[in-house]
Short mmCIF file of C-alpha atoms and ligand atoms in Angstrom, two decimals:
data_model
loop_
_atom_site.label_atom_id
_atom_site.label_comp_id
_atom_site.label_asym_id
_atom_site.label_seq_id
_atom_site.Cartn_x
_atom_site.Cartn_y
_atom_site.Cartn_z
CA MET A 1 -86.15 20.45 2.37
CA GLY A 2 -86.27 22.59 -0.79
CA ALA A 3 -88.93 22.83 -3.50
CA LYS A 4 -87.33 19.97 -5.42
CA ASP A 5 -87.07 17.67 -2.40
CA PHE A 6 -89.65 15.00 -1.61
CA THR A 7 -90.13 12.15 0.80
CA LEU A 8 -91.27 8.93 -0.87
CA GLU A 9 -93.03 6.12 0.97
CA VAL A 10 -92.42 2.50 0.02
CA THR A 11 -95.66 0.58 -0.60
CA GLY A 12 -94.17 -2.75 -1.71
CA SER A 13 -91.70 -4.49 -3.96
CA GLU A 14 -91.69 -7.18 -6.62
CA GLU A 15 -88.92 -9.44 -7.94
CA ILE A 16 -88.78 -9.13 -11.73
CA THR A 17 -85.75 -11.45 -11.88
CA PRO A 18 -83.45 -12.54 -9.01
CA ASP A 19 -81.21 -9.57 -9.98
CA PHE A 20 -83.81 -6.96 -10.90
CA LEU A 21 -86.15 -5.67 -8.22
CA ARG A 22 -89.09 -3.27 -8.60
CA VAL A 23 -89.90 -1.04 -5.61
CA HIS A 24 -93.28 0.75 -5.54
CA VAL A 25 -93.61 4.15 -3.82
CA ARG A 26 -96.07 6.93 -3.01
CA ASP A 27 -94.59 10.07 -4.52
CA GLY A 28 -94.95 12.66 -1.72
CA GLY A 29 -96.30 15.15 -4.31
CA LEU A 30 -93.34 14.74 -6.68
CA LEU A 31 -95.22 13.96 -9.91
CA GLU A 32 -97.72 16.79 -9.53
CA ARG A 33 -95.00 19.32 -8.75
CA SER A 34 -92.36 18.17 -11.23
CA GLY A 35 -94.31 16.80 -14.20
CA ILE A 36 -93.09 13.77 -16.14
CA HIS A 37 -90.84 13.31 -19.16
CA PRO A 38 -89.34 10.20 -20.83
CA THR A 39 -86.19 8.85 -19.11
CA MET A 40 -87.04 10.96 -16.03
CA TRP A 41 -84.76 10.18 -13.09
CA ILE A 42 -84.48 11.35 -9.51
CA ARG A 43 -81.73 11.48 -6.92
CA LEU A 44 -82.39 9.15 -4.00
CA TRP A 45 -80.65 9.72 -0.67
CA PHE A 46 -79.36 6.65 1.16
CA ASN A 47 -78.05 6.68 4.70
CA ASP A 48 -75.08 4.39 5.29
CA SER A 49 -73.65 4.51 8.82
CA GLY A 50 -74.68 8.18 9.19
CA LYS A 51 -73.28 9.19 5.79
CA ALA A 52 -75.62 10.35 2.98
CA HIS A 53 -75.11 8.79 -0.47
CA GLN A 54 -76.94 10.05 -3.54
CA ARG A 55 -77.86 7.66 -6.38
CA ALA A 56 -79.90 8.21 -9.56
CA TYR A 57 -82.98 6.08 -10.34
CA THR A 58 -85.51 6.24 -13.17
CA LEU A 59 -89.26 6.55 -12.70
CA VAL A 60 -91.21 3.46 -13.79
CA ASN A 61 -94.96 3.68 -14.55
CA PRO A 62 -95.39 7.17 -13.02
CA ASP A 63 -99.08 7.89 -12.38
CA PRO A 64 -99.85 11.49 -11.33
CA ALA A 65 -103.52 10.56 -10.75
CA THR A 66 -102.62 8.24 -7.87
CA GLY A 67 -99.32 9.93 -6.94
CA THR A 68 -97.40 6.69 -7.34
CA PHE A 69 -94.49 5.30 -9.34
CA SER A 70 -92.02 2.45 -9.16
CA MET A 71 -88.28 2.12 -9.57
CA ASP A 72 -86.37 -0.86 -10.95
CA PHE A 73 -83.12 -1.73 -9.21
CA ALA A 74 -80.44 -3.68 -11.10
CA MET A 75 -78.93 -5.56 -8.15
CA HIS A 76 -75.25 -5.62 -7.16
CA HIS A 77 -73.30 -4.77 -3.99
CA GLY A 78 -73.99 -1.10 -3.24
CA VAL A 79 -75.98 1.08 -0.82
CA ALA A 80 -78.85 1.62 -3.26
CA ALA A 81 -79.18 -2.05 -4.20
CA HIS A 82 -78.94 -3.11 -0.55
CA TRP A 83 -81.61 -0.61 0.44
CA ALA A 84 -83.95 -1.91 -2.29
CA SER A 85 -83.48 -5.53 -1.24
CA SER A 86 -84.72 -4.80 2.29
CA ALA A 87 -87.17 -1.89 1.72
CA GLN A 88 -90.39 -2.46 3.65
CA PRO A 89 -93.86 -0.92 3.16
CA GLY A 90 -94.14 2.31 5.16
CA GLU A 91 -90.44 3.03 4.93
CA ALA A 92 -89.48 6.57 3.84
CA ILE A 93 -86.73 7.66 1.46
CA ASP A 94 -85.78 11.20 0.45
CA ALA A 95 -85.59 12.17 -3.22
CA THR A 96 -84.50 15.26 -5.14
CA VAL A 97 -85.63 16.21 -8.65
CA GLN A 98 -82.67 17.90 -10.32
CA GLY A 99 -80.88 17.56 -13.65
CA SER A 100 -83.31 15.29 -15.49
CA SER A 101 -84.60 16.47 -18.87
CA PHE A 102 -85.35 14.96 -22.26
CA THR A 103 -87.21 15.92 -25.43
CA PHE A 104 -87.53 13.78 -28.51
CA PRO A 105 -85.55 15.11 -31.48
CA GLU A 106 -87.56 16.93 -34.14
CA PRO A 107 -88.05 16.20 -36.95
CA ALA A 108 -88.39 12.49 -36.18
CA PRO A 109 -85.09 10.65 -36.70
CA ARG A 110 -84.67 8.05 -39.46
CA ARG A 111 -83.47 5.48 -36.89
CA ILE A 112 -82.79 5.51 -33.14
CA TRP A 113 -79.67 3.67 -31.97
CA VAL A 114 -79.71 2.68 -28.29
CA VAL A 115 -77.01 1.26 -26.02
CA GLY A 116 -77.75 0.28 -22.42
CA ASP A 117 -78.02 -2.44 -19.80
CA PRO A 118 -80.50 -3.37 -17.05
CA ALA A 119 -79.84 -0.07 -15.20
CA SER A 120 -81.05 1.88 -18.22
CA ILE A 121 -83.90 -0.43 -19.32
CA PRO A 122 -86.45 1.67 -17.37
CA ALA A 123 -85.32 4.75 -19.31
CA ILE A 124 -85.22 2.82 -22.60
CA ASN A 125 -88.79 1.59 -22.06
CA SER A 126 -89.96 5.15 -21.39
CA LEU A 127 -88.29 6.20 -24.66
CA LEU A 128 -89.98 3.36 -26.54
CA ASP A 129 -93.36 4.29 -25.03
CA GLU A 130 -92.91 7.96 -25.86
CA ARG A 131 -91.90 7.11 -29.42
CA GLN A 132 -95.38 5.65 -29.96
CA ARG A 133 -96.94 8.94 -28.86
CA VAL A 134 -94.88 11.44 -30.83
CA ALA A 135 -93.79 11.85 -34.43
CA ALA A 136 -90.74 9.69 -33.75
CA GLY A 137 -93.16 6.74 -33.76
CA ALA A 138 -92.01 5.81 -37.23
CA ALA A 139 -88.35 5.56 -36.26
CA PRO A 140 -87.17 1.98 -35.77
CA VAL A 141 -84.88 1.28 -32.83
CA THR A 142 -81.69 -0.78 -32.95
CA ALA A 143 -80.52 -1.52 -29.40
CA TRP A 144 -77.60 -3.29 -27.76
CA LEU A 145 -78.05 -4.28 -24.13
CA GLU A 146 -75.15 -5.54 -22.04
CA TYR A 147 -75.94 -8.17 -19.39
CA GLN A 148 -74.21 -9.86 -16.47
CA HIS A 149 -76.87 -12.28 -15.19
CA ASP A 150 -78.51 -15.15 -17.09
CA ALA A 151 -82.02 -13.83 -16.39
CA ASP A 152 -81.31 -10.26 -17.56
CA PRO A 153 -82.43 -10.91 -21.17
CA SER A 154 -85.87 -11.86 -19.84
CA ILE A 155 -86.46 -8.31 -18.57
CA GLU A 156 -89.21 -6.70 -20.64
CA VAL A 157 -88.06 -4.28 -23.34
CA ARG A 158 -91.11 -2.71 -24.99
CA THR A 159 -89.99 -2.91 -28.60
CA ALA A 160 -92.09 -2.86 -31.78
CA ASP A 161 -91.82 -5.31 -34.70
CA SER A 162 -89.53 -2.92 -36.54
CA ASP A 163 -86.98 -2.87 -33.70
CA VAL A 164 -83.90 -5.04 -33.18
CA VAL A 165 -82.47 -5.77 -29.73
CA THR A 166 -79.17 -7.62 -29.24
CA TRP A 167 -78.11 -8.75 -25.76
CA ILE A 168 -74.32 -8.85 -25.25
CA PRO A 169 -72.74 -10.59 -22.26
CA ARG A 170 -70.42 -8.26 -20.34
CA LYS A 171 -66.88 -9.40 -21.14
CA ARG A 172 -63.42 -7.84 -20.90
CA ASP A 173 -64.65 -4.93 -18.72
CA GLY A 174 -67.18 -3.88 -21.32
CA ALA A 175 -64.86 -4.09 -24.35
CA ALA A 176 -67.11 -6.75 -25.95
CA LEU A 177 -70.05 -4.31 -25.98
CA VAL A 178 -67.98 -1.40 -27.26
CA GLU A 179 -66.49 -3.48 -30.10
CA GLU A 180 -69.87 -4.87 -31.17
CA VAL A 181 -71.54 -1.45 -31.14
CA CYS A 182 -68.71 0.46 -32.81
CA GLY A 183 -68.32 -2.31 -35.40
CA ALA A 184 -72.00 -1.98 -36.32
CA LEU A 185 -72.16 1.83 -36.31
CA THR A 186 -70.30 2.71 -39.52
CA ALA A 187 -70.59 5.25 -42.31
CA ASN A 188 -72.52 2.56 -44.24
CA THR A 189 -75.17 1.90 -41.57
CA VAL A 190 -75.58 5.30 -39.91
CA SER A 191 -77.15 8.43 -41.33
CA VAL A 192 -75.18 11.12 -39.52
CA ALA A 193 -77.71 13.78 -40.45
CA ASP A 194 -80.90 11.84 -39.69
CA ASP A 195 -80.26 9.35 -36.89
CA PHE A 196 -80.45 9.76 -33.10
CA PHE A 197 -78.21 8.01 -30.58
CA TRP A 198 -79.14 7.28 -26.95
CA VAL A 199 -76.31 5.75 -24.90
CA ALA A 200 -76.52 4.90 -21.18
CA SER A 201 -74.23 2.07 -20.11
CA GLU A 202 -71.19 1.78 -17.84
CA ALA A 203 -69.27 5.09 -17.81
CA SER A 204 -66.10 4.09 -19.70
CA SER A 205 -68.09 2.09 -22.31
CA THR A 206 -70.40 5.08 -22.78
CA ARG A 207 -67.39 7.38 -23.28
CA ALA A 208 -65.81 5.04 -25.84
CA ILE A 209 -69.02 4.76 -27.86
CA VAL A 210 -69.60 8.52 -27.85
CA LYS A 211 -65.99 9.08 -28.94
CA HIS A 212 -66.57 6.69 -31.87
CA LEU A 213 -69.75 8.54 -32.85
CA ARG A 214 -68.17 11.98 -32.65
CA LYS A 215 -64.62 11.35 -33.89
CA GLU A 216 -65.03 8.44 -36.34
CA LEU A 217 -68.48 9.21 -37.74
CA GLY A 218 -68.71 12.97 -37.15
CA VAL A 219 -72.13 12.83 -35.46
CA ASP A 220 -73.26 16.23 -34.17
CA LYS A 221 -73.50 16.34 -30.38
CA HIS A 222 -77.15 17.40 -30.58
CA ARG A 223 -77.98 14.04 -32.13
CA ILE A 224 -76.47 12.17 -29.17
CA ASP A 225 -77.95 11.79 -25.69
CA ALA A 226 -75.35 9.96 -23.57
CA LEU A 227 -74.75 9.49 -19.86
CA GLY A 228 -72.69 6.92 -17.95
CA TYR A 229 -75.25 5.24 -15.67
CA TRP A 230 -72.75 3.48 -13.40
CA ARG A 231 -69.02 2.97 -13.06
CA VAL A 232 -66.78 0.02 -12.32
C1 FAD B 301 -79.67 9.20 -14.84
C2 FAD B 301 -79.48 7.83 -14.22
C3 FAD B 301 -80.56 6.99 -14.05
C4 FAD B 301 -80.38 5.71 -13.49
N1 FAD B 301 -81.46 4.89 -13.35
C5 FAD B 301 -81.29 3.64 -12.82
C6 FAD B 301 -82.40 2.76 -12.67
O1 FAD B 301 -83.55 3.10 -12.95
N2 FAD B 301 -82.15 1.50 -12.19
C7 FAD B 301 -80.87 1.10 -11.85
O2 FAD B 301 -80.70 -0.05 -11.43
N3 FAD B 301 -79.83 1.93 -11.96
C8 FAD B 301 -80.01 3.19 -12.44
N4 FAD B 301 -78.94 4.02 -12.56
C9 FAD B 301 -77.63 3.52 -12.13
C10 FAD B 301 -77.43 3.65 -10.62
O3 FAD B 301 -77.57 4.99 -10.23
C11 FAD B 301 -76.00 3.14 -10.32
O4 FAD B 301 -75.91 1.79 -10.68
C12 FAD B 301 -75.60 3.33 -8.88
O5 FAD B 301 -74.20 3.33 -8.85
C13 FAD B 301 -76.10 2.24 -7.94
O6 FAD B 301 -75.71 2.58 -6.64
P1 FAD B 301 -75.30 1.50 -5.54
O7 FAD B 301 -75.17 2.27 -4.28
O8 FAD B 301 -76.23 0.34 -5.57
O9 FAD B 301 -73.87 0.98 -6.00
P2 FAD B 301 -72.47 1.75 -5.92
O10 FAD B 301 -72.11 2.03 -4.49
O11 FAD B 301 -72.48 2.92 -6.83
O12 FAD B 301 -71.46 0.65 -6.49
C14 FAD B 301 -71.15 -0.52 -5.75
C15 FAD B 301 -70.53 -1.55 -6.69
O13 FAD B 301 -71.51 -2.00 -7.61
C16 FAD B 301 -71.09 -1.76 -8.96
N5 FAD B 301 -72.28 -1.30 -9.70
C17 FAD B 301 -72.97 -0.16 -9.49
N6 FAD B 301 -74.01 -0.08 -10.35
C18 FAD B 301 -73.96 -1.20 -11.10
C19 FAD B 301 -74.77 -1.69 -12.16
N7 FAD B 301 -75.85 -1.02 -12.62
N8 FAD B 301 -74.45 -2.88 -12.70
C20 FAD B 301 -73.38 -3.57 -12.26
N9 FAD B 301 -72.57 -3.16 -11.26
C21 FAD B 301 -72.86 -1.98 -10.69
C22 FAD B 301 -70.00 -0.69 -8.87
O14 FAD B 301 -69.07 -0.82 -9.92
C23 FAD B 301 -69.37 -0.99 -7.53
O15 FAD B 301 -68.42 -2.05 -7.66
C24 FAD B 301 -79.10 5.29 -13.09
C25 FAD B 301 -78.01 6.16 -13.25
C26 FAD B 301 -78.19 7.41 -13.82
C27 FAD B 301 -77.00 8.32 -13.99
#
């Protein structure tokens, strides 16, 4: 195990919705050693029939004082989701801290545009929380969240009164989300020089939205933080 590798211990789990499960862990020294930043994610290692699979998950409610955090699993058929559904207190899982970084843009953006889905809600909430603490606090958020399960829109998104969140059902392999977002992000609504864009949805949808921002609107890449969180 290297300096960035940790063994987490499951302490319990909690159903947020039938398709969104929170797993609580002891951090094995991770938070003290690595620090915390908004949208912080780790690589979890899952064993499936002797083969190791790595999957990214976002820290929820990290607390260095107690050495604990949680992770929210958007459920589907995959090794990570299956592991979460059966994780028992006392169970260990290996994690690596590598590749995660984020700093809020300075000066504070005029508006923050966000695109995501349940897999990126933990990161979006950490962004919203951080916004209250830094100068970006004044920037309203406009967010589009794609969903596949009826209960998804009940998942907490920690918005302020100035924010707007629109839930879009996943249709036509994500094309419905891409059309809605790209139709709303135009030269009339966006300030290319002053706005910030955070995009973390399915990989091909993420690519299409970033292409629209860069090619159609001419947004500088430094004003965009985008990563495909999962792929079909
Ligand atoms: C930086 C980062 C942070 C992330 N943080 C989180 C997080 O906090 N919570 C979270 O739930 N996910 C998060 N994800 C997404 C997660 O890593 C992927 O969804 C991962 O593929 C799940 O692995 P799996 O083994 O369960 O499914 P896989 O074996 O990868 O896929 C199995 C099947 O499920 C489908 N699938 C996979 N993920 C999803 C999904 N999210 N929605 C619908 N269908 C899916 C695939 O298309 C495939 O058909 C994050 C991803 C990144 C890059």
